[in-house]
Short mmCIF file of C-alpha atoms in Angstrom, two decimals:
data_model
loop_
_atom_site.label_atom_id
_atom_site.label_comp_id
_atom_site.label_asym_id
_atom_site.label_seq_id
_atom_site.Cartn_x
_atom_site.Cartn_y
_atom_site.Cartn_z
CA MET G 1 85.69 85.05 113.03
CA ALA G 2 82.21 84.48 113.89
CA ALA G 3 81.11 84.46 110.40
CA ALA G 4 83.64 81.64 109.71
CA GLN G 5 82.24 79.64 112.55
CA ILE G 6 78.70 79.87 111.24
CA TYR G 7 79.96 78.93 107.81
CA ASN G 8 81.58 75.91 109.28
CA MET G 9 78.31 74.87 111.14
CA LEU G 10 76.32 75.17 108.17
CA THR G 11 78.59 73.42 105.83
CA ALA G 12 78.79 70.61 108.37
CA TYR G 13 75.18 70.09 108.44
CA ASN G 14 74.09 66.86 107.06
CA GLY G 15 70.72 68.33 105.66
CA LYS G 16 70.24 70.43 102.68
CA VAL G 17 70.82 74.27 103.38
CA THR G 18 69.09 76.87 101.30
CA VAL G 19 70.12 80.55 102.16
CA LYS G 20 67.56 83.18 101.29
CA ILE G 21 68.79 86.95 101.22
CA ASP G 22 65.82 89.00 101.33
CA GLY G 23 67.58 92.48 102.43
CA ILE G 24 71.11 92.69 102.25
CA ALA G 25 74.08 90.07 102.76
CA ALA G 26 77.18 92.54 102.99
CA SER G 27 80.81 92.00 104.58
CA ALA G 28 80.73 88.85 106.94
CA ALA G 29 77.28 87.97 106.23
CA SER G 30 78.21 87.48 102.29
CA VAL G 31 80.69 84.71 103.63
CA ILE G 32 77.98 83.14 105.92
CA ALA G 33 75.66 82.95 102.68
CA MET G 34 78.31 80.95 100.78
CA ALA G 35 77.52 78.07 102.97
CA GLY G 36 74.18 77.23 101.11
CA ASP G 37 73.92 74.34 98.93
CA THR G 38 71.19 76.87 97.29
CA VAL G 39 71.50 80.43 97.45
CA LEU G 40 68.33 82.45 96.66
CA VAL G 41 68.21 86.20 96.44
CA SER G 42 65.30 88.45 96.37
CA PRO G 43 64.63 90.85 93.31
CA VAL G 44 65.61 93.81 95.57
CA SER G 45 68.30 92.41 97.80
CA MET G 46 72.00 93.29 97.81
CA LEU G 47 75.04 91.43 98.14
CA MET G 48 78.51 93.12 99.11
CA ILE G 49 81.83 91.69 99.25
CA HIS G 50 85.06 93.73 100.40
CA ASN G 51 88.48 93.48 101.83
CA PRO G 52 88.90 92.56 105.50
CA ALA G 53 89.64 95.35 107.95
CA THR G 54 91.18 95.95 111.42
CA VAL G 55 92.67 98.45 113.95
CA ALA G 56 96.31 98.19 114.69
CA TRP G 57 98.83 100.21 117.03
CA GLY G 58 102.57 100.12 117.42
CA ASP G 59 105.70 100.53 115.58
CA HIS G 60 106.44 99.46 111.84
CA ALA G 61 106.64 95.88 112.92
CA GLU G 62 103.41 95.63 114.42
CA MET G 63 101.86 97.31 111.39
CA GLN G 64 103.55 94.71 109.05
CA LYS G 65 102.09 92.19 111.31
CA ALA G 66 98.36 93.45 111.05
CA ILE G 67 99.06 93.53 107.28
CA ASP G 68 100.31 90.06 106.95
CA MET G 69 97.17 88.96 109.18
CA LEU G 70 94.63 90.59 106.67
CA ALA G 71 96.19 89.21 103.68
CA GLU G 72 95.76 85.82 105.41
CA VAL G 73 92.28 86.59 106.46
CA LYS G 74 91.39 87.68 102.91
CA GLU G 75 92.78 84.46 101.53
CA SER G 76 90.48 82.38 103.85
CA ILE G 77 87.46 84.52 102.61
CA ILE G 78 88.35 84.06 99.04
CA ASN G 79 88.34 80.25 99.98
CA ALA G 80 84.63 80.28 100.55
CA TYR G 81 83.89 82.53 97.60
CA VAL G 82 85.78 80.21 95.31
CA LEU G 83 84.11 77.17 96.25
CA LYS G 84 80.46 78.90 95.57
CA THR G 85 81.28 80.72 92.40
CA GLY G 86 83.97 79.19 90.71
CA LEU G 87 85.53 82.45 89.92
CA SER G 88 89.27 82.78 89.74
CA ARG G 89 91.10 84.07 92.95
CA ALA G 90 92.49 86.79 91.19
CA ARG G 91 89.10 88.37 90.00
CA LEU G 92 87.65 87.75 93.43
CA SER G 93 90.34 89.52 95.03
CA HIS G 94 89.87 92.72 92.53
CA LEU G 95 86.10 92.43 93.51
CA MET G 96 87.02 92.75 97.14
CA ASP G 97 89.54 95.46 96.65
CA ALA G 98 86.70 97.52 94.83
CA GLU G 99 84.12 96.92 97.64
CA THR G 100 81.67 95.47 95.03
CA TRP G 101 78.01 95.82 95.49
CA MET G 102 75.80 93.24 93.37
CA ASP G 103 72.20 93.36 92.84
CA ALA G 104 70.11 90.06 92.60
CA ASN G 105 71.15 89.73 88.60
CA LYS G 106 74.51 90.42 88.96
CA ALA G 107 75.18 88.17 91.95
CA VAL G 108 73.40 84.99 89.94
CA GLU G 109 75.57 86.18 87.06
CA LEU G 110 78.81 85.99 89.00
CA GLY G 111 77.89 82.73 90.88
CA PHE G 112 77.34 84.08 94.44
CA ALA G 113 73.67 83.23 93.97
CA ASP G 114 71.87 80.40 92.45
CA SER G 115 68.64 82.03 91.39
CA ILE G 116 66.23 85.02 92.24
CA MET G 117 63.28 84.25 94.57
CA THR G 118 59.66 84.38 93.05
CA ARG G 119 56.09 84.51 94.41
CA ALA G 120 55.93 80.71 94.43
CA ASP G 121 59.02 80.64 96.66
CA ARG G 122 57.24 82.99 99.06
CA GLU G 123 54.01 81.03 98.76
CA GLN G 124 56.14 77.75 99.68
CA ASP G 125 57.44 79.68 102.56
CA GLU G 126 54.03 80.31 103.74
CA GLU G 127 52.89 76.92 103.46
CA GLU G 128 55.75 75.45 105.22
CA ALA G 129 55.42 78.01 108.29
CA GLU G 130 51.66 76.91 108.30
CA GLU G 131 52.62 73.22 108.60
CA HIS G 132 55.24 74.06 111.32
CA THR G 133 52.36 75.89 113.15
CA GLU G 134 50.16 72.97 112.94
CA GLU G 135 52.85 70.47 114.02
CA ASN G 136 53.11 72.57 116.99
CA GLY G 137 49.44 72.43 117.89
CA ASP G 138 49.09 76.07 118.18
CA SER G 139 45.12 76.78 118.27
CA GLU G 140 43.18 79.73 116.12
CA GLU G 141 43.11 81.54 119.22
CA GLU G 142 46.85 81.48 120.12
CA LYS G 143 47.44 82.45 116.39
CA GLU G 144 45.30 85.50 116.79
CA LYS G 145 47.16 86.47 119.87
CA LYS G 146 50.58 86.39 118.26
CA PRO G 147 51.74 89.89 117.05
CA PRO G 148 52.24 90.14 113.19
CA ALA G 149 56.29 89.73 112.19
CA PRO G 150 57.93 92.70 111.42
CA GLU G 151 58.76 93.32 107.78
CA SER G 152 62.52 93.22 107.03
CA SER G 153 64.23 96.32 105.86
CA MET G 154 67.92 96.87 106.02
CA LEU G 155 70.30 99.67 104.63
CA PHE G 156 73.95 99.81 105.60
CA SER G 157 76.53 102.63 104.72
CA ARG G 158 79.23 103.15 107.00
CA ARG G 159 79.98 106.61 105.69
CA ALA G 160 76.35 107.46 106.17
CA VAL G 161 76.19 106.25 109.92
CA ASN G 162 79.27 108.25 110.69
CA ASN G 163 77.82 111.29 108.98
CA ALA G 164 74.61 111.19 110.85
CA LEU G 165 76.50 110.73 114.01
CA MET G 166 78.71 113.75 113.66
CA ASN G 167 75.79 115.94 112.25
CA LYS G 168 74.04 115.26 115.34
CA LEU G 169 76.98 116.00 117.82
CA GLU G 170 77.52 119.19 115.69
CA LYS G 171 73.80 120.19 115.83
CA HIS G 172 73.75 119.76 119.56
CA TYR G 173 76.73 121.75 120.50
CA SER G 174 76.07 124.29 118.13
CA ARG G 175 73.22 125.87 119.80
CA PRO G 176 73.15 129.52 120.02
CA LYS G 177 74.64 131.14 123.27
CA PRO G 178 71.53 132.69 125.46
CA LYS G 179 71.39 136.44 125.20
CA ILE G 180 73.18 138.51 128.00
CA GLU G 181 69.93 139.23 129.67
CA GLU G 182 68.93 135.47 129.86
CA GLN G 183 72.39 134.53 131.22
CA ALA G 184 71.70 137.01 134.07
CA GLN G 185 68.68 135.08 135.09
CA ILE G 186 70.46 131.78 135.08
CA PRO G 187 71.56 130.70 138.72
CA ALA G 188 75.25 130.48 139.18
CA ALA G 189 74.67 126.81 140.15
CA ASN G 190 73.47 125.87 136.82
CA THR G 191 76.24 127.57 134.73
CA ASP G 192 77.72 125.29 132.16
CA THR G 193 81.46 124.59 133.08
CA GLY G 194 82.09 122.43 130.30
CA ARG G 195 84.35 122.87 127.13
CA PRO G 196 83.76 125.82 124.79
CA VAL G 197 81.71 125.03 121.76
CA SER G 198 84.56 126.63 119.39
CA GLU G 199 86.83 123.80 120.89
CA ILE G 200 84.39 121.07 120.38
CA MET G 201 83.68 122.17 116.88
CA GLU G 202 87.26 122.01 116.22
CA ARG G 203 87.62 118.55 117.22
CA LEU G 204 84.64 117.71 115.37
CA SER G 205 86.23 119.10 112.16
CA PHE G 206 89.36 117.13 112.76
CA ILE G 207 87.49 113.85 113.25
CA LYS G 208 85.71 114.50 109.91
CA LYS G 209 89.14 114.32 108.03
CA PHE G 210 89.38 110.68 108.74
CA ILE G 211 85.86 109.58 108.29
#
């Protein structure tokens, strides 16, 4: 819903909107990108579209309500893709079903982007930034004091994030038990009264089945 609001705000803007994808525009970010009059992609950027998802709880009637809601959300997302790409709704639906990742060339080929950014585009950005700085009246000393802008670098994989979390938990709770002589030196007040490692490991293995 937040992406839809941002999309509407950009499309309602009276001026020209240029969207530049310099890292990754995935999921809801791909919807926002469709609001640009011109969409430029970096040669090394990625764009991903997929079906909407949610979490639901209840009986079969509640599950059906969630299914119907997701179907309508998908149709609203396809509306934005159709307006930008000109592709058929059926083809866009199949691309979303498959969770499609596109490099810069594929994004331009399918119409999600208009062109690939070049060095000239970057130089133009730098010139515009310099003009903006001069208009704001920043002195040379103030420019030197400002920290350098961080380089943008993004990578997303839901499965990789979940696996990394599970591996950290597993590593944390799989520490070897201290030897008997070491246990004897531990004061009673510091004795661990938490859950046994075997029980935690059993739960972690169960959770992994759903990731």
